[in-house]
Amino acid sequence: MNESEVRDLLGEIEDPDLGDDIVSLGLVNDVSVDGDTAVISLALGAPYSPHETQIANRVREVLGDHGLDADLSARVDDDISTDEQVLPNVKNIIAVASGKGGVGKSTVAVNIAAGLSQMGARVGLFDADVYGPNVPRMVDAEEVPTATEDETMIPPEQFGVKLMSMAFLVGEDDPVIWRGPMVHKVLTQLWEDVEWGHLDYMVVDLPPGTGDAQLTLLQSVPVTGAVIVTTPQDVAIDDARKGLRMFGKHDTSVLGIAENMSTFKCPDCGGEHDIFGRGGGAKFAEDNDMPFLGSIPIDPSVRTGGDEGKPIVLDEDSDTGDAFRVLTENVANNVGVIKRRQQR
């Protein structure tokens, strides 16, 4: 079988999100045939996402039906040279943001990062909330960064996730009182002077609002997409709308809307109580033509996991853990959609 025949076979494989076959969508970079093996490079950019895994498995299945083994690799090309990239070894940067504090943004960021690592991805978690950094506590990170001879930092690792946070650099009870230029300088140093290594995803926990930290991130590094966290109530939705507009003004894709604190299921009576309302996040996503990533219930075990440093997404027996796993898979899938659309 020759290269043209292999491409014809690949033309039978549909992208589960983009509504066409992978050849027509430009997702086949290269094809060569070596005996009974087809060597194929696919333009897939979201490692371990369920839908891109599905595409790869379908390629193996179709070629296998015709007596060919598939030797697959993935490569997404862009117009930026390696020398020009701030983080050349980081494939995807996911910003987790909220318009206001108190909606559980850091909880969502930590669980997305741990969930991606659990799926098999190489993950970094950058706590960019300079005024209220609490990610180290939420993952029970006792180690601190170490320094190399050339004064770059080696981040500690927990649950397979590389960590960096302002909490590592200031006293536990010391307030951070900085103006914008200082915030910009420190954040820039933290992602440029850290040996992150090769990462499939870097999750960035932004401070609430639309201030200096957000602008520094959007102006300094190529953000793949943002997750906007809200609760169902109208006050939170109003502020989430501001965050959505901020990313729009900077031409940054939004991966979707995550609704936290959706419903409380009483462990005593078994009834469900909509403490902060119902369906606000889903309606906000629909009204703005954004993907809805999922709802996370109010669950005391989420609080316990955050305080004790055990992300609930890692609890295989938890319904709330399942909700976070679904959210994480949707985030990864939507990263893939953005990357594959860029190849068209």
Short mmCIF file of C-alpha atoms in Angstrom, two decimals:
data_model
loop_
_atom_site.label_atom_id
_atom_site.label_comp_id
_atom_site.label_asym_id
_atom_site.label_seq_id
_atom_site.Cartn_x
_atom_site.Cartn_y
_atom_site.Cartn_z
CA MET A 1 0.00 0.00 0.00
CA ASN A 2 1.37 3.43 -0.95
CA GLU A 3 1.10 6.87 0.64
CA SER A 4 -1.86 7.95 -1.50
CA GLU A 5 -3.85 4.87 -0.53
CA VAL A 6 -3.11 5.48 3.15
CA ARG A 7 -4.36 9.06 2.82
CA ASP A 8 -7.55 7.75 1.24
CA LEU A 9 -8.06 5.53 4.28
CA LEU A 10 -7.41 8.44 6.63
CA GLY A 11 -10.05 10.41 4.75
CA GLU A 12 -12.62 8.02 6.20
CA ILE A 13 -11.89 9.17 9.77
CA GLU A 14 -14.10 11.92 11.17
CA ASP A 15 -13.04 14.52 13.69
CA PRO A 16 -15.54 14.20 16.60
CA ASP A 17 -15.71 17.98 17.07
CA LEU A 18 -15.07 19.72 13.74
CA GLY A 19 -17.49 17.82 11.53
CA ASP A 20 -15.19 16.72 8.70
CA ASP A 21 -12.54 14.11 8.00
CA ILE A 22 -8.99 14.56 9.31
CA VAL A 23 -7.46 14.87 5.83
CA SER A 24 -9.80 17.63 4.69
CA LEU A 25 -9.20 19.44 7.98
CA GLY A 26 -5.44 19.45 7.41
CA LEU A 27 -4.74 17.24 10.41
CA VAL A 28 -2.40 14.88 8.57
CA ASN A 29 1.08 16.37 8.48
CA ASP A 30 3.06 13.56 6.85
CA VAL A 31 2.53 10.01 5.66
CA SER A 32 5.11 7.42 4.65
CA VAL A 33 4.90 3.66 4.24
CA ASP A 34 7.63 1.26 5.30
CA GLY A 35 6.60 -2.30 4.52
CA ASP A 36 3.57 -3.10 6.68
CA THR A 37 3.95 0.06 8.76
CA ALA A 38 2.40 3.45 8.02
CA VAL A 39 4.36 6.27 9.65
CA ILE A 40 1.96 9.15 10.22
CA SER A 41 2.31 12.57 11.82
CA LEU A 42 -0.99 14.06 12.97
CA ALA A 43 -1.68 17.68 13.90
CA LEU A 44 -2.98 16.88 17.37
CA GLY A 45 -2.09 19.31 20.13
CA ALA A 46 -3.94 18.20 23.27
CA PRO A 47 -2.12 15.16 24.68
CA TYR A 48 -4.33 12.63 26.50
CA SER A 49 -7.54 14.45 25.66
CA PRO A 50 -10.29 11.85 25.14
CA HIS A 51 -11.27 13.08 21.66
CA GLU A 52 -7.73 13.21 20.29
CA THR A 53 -7.07 9.80 21.79
CA GLN A 54 -10.21 8.66 19.99
CA ILE A 55 -8.86 10.00 16.67
CA ALA A 56 -5.54 8.23 17.14
CA ASN A 57 -7.24 4.96 18.08
CA ARG A 58 -9.51 5.24 15.04
CA VAL A 59 -6.45 5.68 12.79
CA ARG A 60 -4.91 2.52 14.22
CA GLU A 61 -8.20 0.66 13.78
CA VAL A 62 -8.76 1.67 10.14
CA LEU A 63 -5.18 0.91 9.11
CA GLY A 64 -5.22 -2.35 11.05
CA ASP A 65 -8.29 -3.47 9.10
CA HIS A 66 -6.14 -3.17 5.97
CA GLY A 67 -3.15 -5.01 7.37
CA LEU A 68 -1.06 -1.99 8.35
CA ASP A 69 0.53 -1.11 11.66
CA ALA A 70 0.36 2.58 12.59
CA ASP A 71 3.42 4.42 13.86
CA LEU A 72 1.86 7.68 15.05
CA SER A 73 3.34 10.96 16.22
CA ALA A 74 1.81 14.38 16.87
CA ARG A 75 3.05 17.81 15.84
CA VAL A 76 1.30 21.16 15.69
CA ASP A 77 3.13 23.78 13.68
CA ASP A 78 2.96 27.50 14.39
CA ASP A 79 4.57 30.63 13.01
CA ILE A 80 6.70 31.39 16.10
CA SER A 81 10.28 30.18 16.13
CA THR A 82 11.59 28.40 19.21
CA ASP A 83 13.95 31.29 19.95
CA GLU A 84 11.00 33.71 20.05
CA GLN A 85 8.89 31.64 22.42
CA VAL A 86 8.83 32.46 26.13
CA LEU A 87 8.04 28.87 27.13
CA PRO A 88 9.07 26.80 24.09
CA ASN A 89 8.74 23.46 25.86
CA VAL A 90 5.20 24.08 27.11
CA LYS A 91 2.60 22.90 24.60
CA ASN A 92 -0.49 24.46 26.13
CA ILE A 93 -1.11 27.22 28.68
CA ILE A 94 -4.52 27.17 30.36
CA ALA A 95 -5.54 30.26 32.33
CA VAL A 96 -8.11 29.71 35.09
CA ALA A 97 -9.86 32.98 35.85
CA SER A 98 -12.85 34.50 37.58
CA GLY A 99 -14.38 37.93 37.66
CA LYS A 100 -14.60 37.91 41.47
CA GLY A 101 -13.12 36.14 44.44
CA GLY A 102 -14.79 33.44 46.47
CA VAL A 103 -16.05 31.28 43.60
CA GLY A 104 -13.51 28.49 44.04
CA LYS A 105 -11.18 29.40 41.20
CA SER A 106 -8.07 27.99 42.87
CA THR A 107 -9.93 24.79 43.72
CA VAL A 108 -10.86 24.38 40.07
CA ALA A 109 -7.30 25.13 38.90
CA VAL A 110 -5.75 22.63 41.31
CA ASN A 111 -8.17 19.88 40.37
CA ILE A 112 -7.77 20.49 36.62
CA ALA A 113 -3.98 20.25 36.99
CA ALA A 114 -4.14 17.10 39.12
CA GLY A 115 -6.77 15.63 36.81
CA LEU A 116 -4.64 16.20 33.71
CA SER A 117 -1.68 14.58 35.45
CA GLN A 118 -3.88 11.64 36.42
CA MET A 119 -4.76 11.21 32.73
CA GLY A 120 -1.04 10.82 31.98
CA ALA A 121 -0.07 14.34 30.89
CA ARG A 122 3.02 16.28 31.93
CA VAL A 123 1.63 19.21 33.90
CA GLY A 124 2.77 22.40 35.59
CA LEU A 125 0.67 24.53 37.95
CA PHE A 126 1.61 28.19 38.23
CA ASP A 127 -0.05 30.04 41.09
CA ALA A 128 -0.13 33.58 39.71
CA ASP A 129 -2.40 34.89 42.47
CA VAL A 130 0.36 37.05 43.93
CA TYR A 131 -1.84 38.59 46.65
CA GLY A 132 -3.44 35.38 47.89
CA PRO A 133 -1.32 32.38 46.87
CA ASN A 134 -2.69 29.20 48.40
CA VAL A 135 -1.98 26.47 45.86
CA PRO A 136 0.89 24.92 47.90
CA ARG A 137 -1.47 24.30 50.82
CA MET A 138 -4.11 22.84 48.51
CA VAL A 139 -1.68 20.19 47.24
CA ASP A 140 0.20 19.73 50.52
CA ALA A 141 3.49 20.87 48.98
CA GLU A 142 6.09 20.84 51.73
CA GLU A 143 9.13 21.17 49.49
CA VAL A 144 10.23 24.53 48.14
CA PRO A 145 11.98 25.33 44.86
CA THR A 146 15.72 24.74 44.65
CA ALA A 147 18.16 26.81 42.64
CA THR A 148 20.67 25.78 39.99
CA GLU A 149 24.14 27.25 39.55
CA ASP A 150 22.83 29.71 36.98
CA GLU A 151 20.15 30.88 39.46
CA THR A 152 17.15 29.33 37.77
CA MET A 153 14.58 27.60 39.97
CA ILE A 154 13.65 23.93 39.94
CA PRO A 155 9.98 23.62 40.90
CA PRO A 156 8.87 21.05 43.46
CA GLU A 157 6.44 18.36 42.32
CA GLN A 158 3.29 16.95 43.88
CA PHE A 159 0.81 14.47 42.39
CA GLY A 160 2.92 14.52 39.23
CA VAL A 161 2.43 18.30 38.89
CA LYS A 162 5.33 20.80 38.88
CA LEU A 163 4.51 23.76 41.11
CA MET A 164 5.43 27.40 41.33
CA SER A 165 3.82 29.96 43.62
CA MET A 166 4.51 33.26 45.28
CA ALA A 167 3.83 31.41 48.55
CA PHE A 168 7.23 29.73 48.13
CA LEU A 169 8.99 33.09 48.05
CA VAL A 170 7.38 35.07 50.88
CA GLY A 171 6.67 34.31 54.53
CA GLU A 172 3.51 32.37 55.28
CA ASP A 173 1.86 35.32 57.03
CA ASP A 174 3.54 38.15 55.11
CA PRO A 175 1.19 40.27 52.98
CA VAL A 176 2.26 41.08 49.43
CA ILE A 177 1.86 44.83 48.92
CA TRP A 178 3.01 45.58 45.37
CA ARG A 179 2.09 47.94 42.60
CA GLY A 180 1.56 46.87 39.00
CA PRO A 181 5.16 47.13 37.69
CA MET A 182 6.44 44.92 40.50
CA VAL A 183 3.72 42.35 39.85
CA HIS A 184 4.68 42.30 36.17
CA LYS A 185 8.39 41.88 36.93
CA VAL A 186 7.95 39.06 39.44
CA LEU A 187 5.45 37.10 37.38
CA THR A 188 7.65 37.36 34.31
CA GLN A 189 10.63 36.06 36.27
CA LEU A 190 8.62 33.20 37.73
CA TRP A 191 7.78 31.67 34.38
CA GLU A 192 10.99 32.63 32.56
CA ASP A 193 13.49 31.67 35.29
CA VAL A 194 11.96 28.32 36.24
CA GLU A 195 13.06 25.02 34.75
CA TRP A 196 9.64 23.74 33.83
CA GLY A 197 10.97 21.12 31.45
CA HIS A 198 8.69 19.66 28.79
CA LEU A 199 5.03 20.12 29.69
CA ASP A 200 1.85 19.14 27.88
CA TYR A 201 -0.13 21.65 29.93
CA MET A 202 0.62 24.54 32.23
CA VAL A 203 -2.37 25.56 34.33
CA VAL A 204 -2.21 29.15 35.56
CA ASP A 205 -4.30 30.11 38.59
CA LEU A 206 -4.93 33.82 38.09
CA PRO A 207 -6.03 36.21 40.83
CA PRO A 208 -9.67 37.30 40.66
CA GLY A 209 -10.61 40.29 38.56
CA THR A 210 -9.09 41.86 35.47
CA GLY A 211 -5.93 43.54 36.76
CA ASP A 212 -2.18 43.58 36.36
CA ALA A 213 -1.53 39.85 36.70
CA GLN A 214 -4.03 39.01 33.98
CA LEU A 215 -2.62 41.62 31.60
CA THR A 216 0.94 40.45 32.26
CA LEU A 217 0.01 36.87 31.39
CA LEU A 218 -1.93 37.76 28.24
CA GLN A 219 0.79 40.10 26.99
CA SER A 220 3.75 37.86 27.80
CA VAL A 221 2.93 34.24 27.00
CA PRO A 222 0.79 32.49 24.36
CA VAL A 223 -2.27 31.42 26.32
CA THR A 224 -4.03 28.53 24.57
CA GLY A 225 -7.33 29.23 26.25
CA ALA A 226 -9.05 30.30 29.45
CA VAL A 227 -11.44 28.61 31.85
CA ILE A 228 -13.83 31.05 33.48
CA VAL A 229 -15.13 29.96 36.88
CA THR A 230 -18.39 31.21 38.29
CA THR A 231 -21.14 30.19 40.68
CA PRO A 232 -24.80 30.07 39.58
CA GLN A 233 -25.78 33.34 41.26
CA ASP A 234 -26.31 36.53 39.25
CA VAL A 235 -23.66 38.54 41.11
CA ALA A 236 -20.96 36.05 40.16
CA ILE A 237 -22.25 35.86 36.57
CA ASP A 238 -22.03 39.66 36.25
CA ASP A 239 -18.35 39.57 37.18
CA ALA A 240 -17.62 36.49 35.07
CA ARG A 241 -18.93 38.47 32.09
CA LYS A 242 -16.19 41.05 32.67
CA GLY A 243 -13.57 38.32 32.63
CA LEU A 244 -14.99 36.95 29.39
CA ARG A 245 -14.75 40.37 27.77
CA MET A 246 -11.16 40.79 28.98
CA PHE A 247 -10.05 37.65 27.16
CA GLY A 248 -12.02 38.70 24.09
CA LYS A 249 -10.22 42.04 23.95
CA HIS A 250 -6.89 40.19 23.94
CA ASP A 251 -7.99 37.67 21.29
CA THR A 252 -7.61 34.80 23.75
CA SER A 253 -9.85 31.79 23.25
CA VAL A 254 -12.14 30.76 26.09
CA LEU A 255 -12.21 27.00 26.64
CA GLY A 256 -15.50 27.25 28.47
CA ILE A 257 -17.43 28.12 31.61
CA ALA A 258 -17.13 26.06 34.80
CA GLU A 259 -19.89 26.36 37.37
CA ASN A 260 -18.77 25.76 40.94
CA MET A 261 -20.96 25.43 44.06
CA SER A 262 -23.94 24.36 41.97
CA THR A 263 -26.09 22.13 44.19
CA PHE A 264 -25.82 20.90 47.76
CA LYS A 265 -27.04 17.37 48.44
CA CYS A 266 -27.91 17.07 52.10
CA PRO A 267 -26.28 13.99 53.62
CA ASP A 268 -29.03 13.80 56.27
CA CYS A 269 -32.26 14.20 54.30
CA GLY A 270 -30.96 13.37 50.83
CA GLY A 271 -32.60 16.46 49.37
CA GLU A 272 -30.88 18.84 46.93
CA HIS A 273 -30.66 22.52 47.77
CA ASP A 274 -29.74 25.27 45.27
CA ILE A 275 -27.98 27.55 47.73
CA PHE A 276 -26.59 29.88 45.05
CA GLY A 277 -29.35 29.34 42.48
CA ARG A 278 -29.54 26.87 39.61
CA GLY A 279 -28.21 26.79 36.06
CA GLY A 280 -26.62 30.24 36.01
CA GLY A 281 -23.31 29.03 34.62
CA ALA A 282 -24.91 26.95 31.86
CA LYS A 283 -27.17 29.83 30.83
CA PHE A 284 -24.23 32.25 30.86
CA ALA A 285 -22.32 29.88 28.56
CA GLU A 286 -25.32 29.50 26.24
CA ASP A 287 -25.99 33.24 26.08
CA ASN A 288 -22.37 33.88 25.08
CA ASP A 289 -22.04 30.88 22.72
CA MET A 290 -19.37 29.36 24.96
CA PRO A 291 -18.86 25.69 25.87
CA PHE A 292 -20.20 24.70 29.27
CA LEU A 293 -17.53 22.57 30.94
CA GLY A 294 -19.64 21.20 33.79
CA SER A 295 -21.01 21.80 37.26
CA ILE A 296 -19.28 21.08 40.56
CA PRO A 297 -21.59 20.52 43.55
CA ILE A 298 -21.13 21.96 47.02
CA ASP A 299 -19.41 19.12 48.83
CA PRO A 300 -17.67 19.33 52.20
CA SER A 301 -15.04 16.91 50.91
CA VAL A 302 -13.88 19.57 48.42
CA ARG A 303 -13.11 21.87 51.35
CA THR A 304 -11.48 19.04 53.26
CA GLY A 305 -9.38 18.09 50.26
CA GLY A 306 -8.24 21.69 49.80
CA ASP A 307 -7.29 22.11 53.45
CA GLU A 308 -5.52 18.76 53.65
CA GLY A 309 -3.84 19.02 50.26
CA LYS A 310 -5.64 16.14 48.56
CA PRO A 311 -7.43 17.24 45.36
CA ILE A 312 -10.78 15.46 45.21
CA VAL A 313 -10.35 14.75 41.49
CA LEU A 314 -7.94 11.99 42.58
CA ASP A 315 -10.65 10.24 44.63
CA GLU A 316 -11.95 7.50 42.35
CA ASP A 317 -14.91 6.78 44.63
CA SER A 318 -16.25 10.33 44.84
CA ASP A 319 -19.16 11.64 42.76
CA THR A 320 -17.68 15.11 43.08
CA GLY A 321 -14.36 13.69 41.92
CA ASP A 322 -16.23 12.36 38.87
CA ALA A 323 -17.60 15.85 38.22
CA PHE A 324 -14.07 17.28 38.27
CA ARG A 325 -12.83 14.49 35.99
CA VAL A 326 -15.56 15.32 33.46
CA LEU A 327 -14.66 19.01 33.68
CA THR A 328 -10.97 18.20 33.15
CA GLU A 329 -11.71 16.03 30.12
CA ASN A 330 -13.84 18.80 28.62
CA VAL A 331 -11.02 21.30 29.15
CA ALA A 332 -8.53 19.01 27.41
CA ASN A 333 -10.95 18.30 24.56
CA ASN A 334 -11.51 22.00 23.98
CA VAL A 335 -7.76 22.66 23.96
CA GLY A 336 -7.63 20.11 21.16
CA VAL A 337 -10.44 21.83 19.26
CA ILE A 338 -8.57 25.15 19.38
CA LYS A 339 -5.31 23.58 18.23
CA ARG A 340 -6.93 21.61 15.39
CA ARG A 341 -8.87 24.64 14.15
CA GLN A 342 -5.57 26.47 13.78
CA GLN A 343 -4.47 23.91 11.17
CA ARG A 344 -7.36 24.64 8.81
#
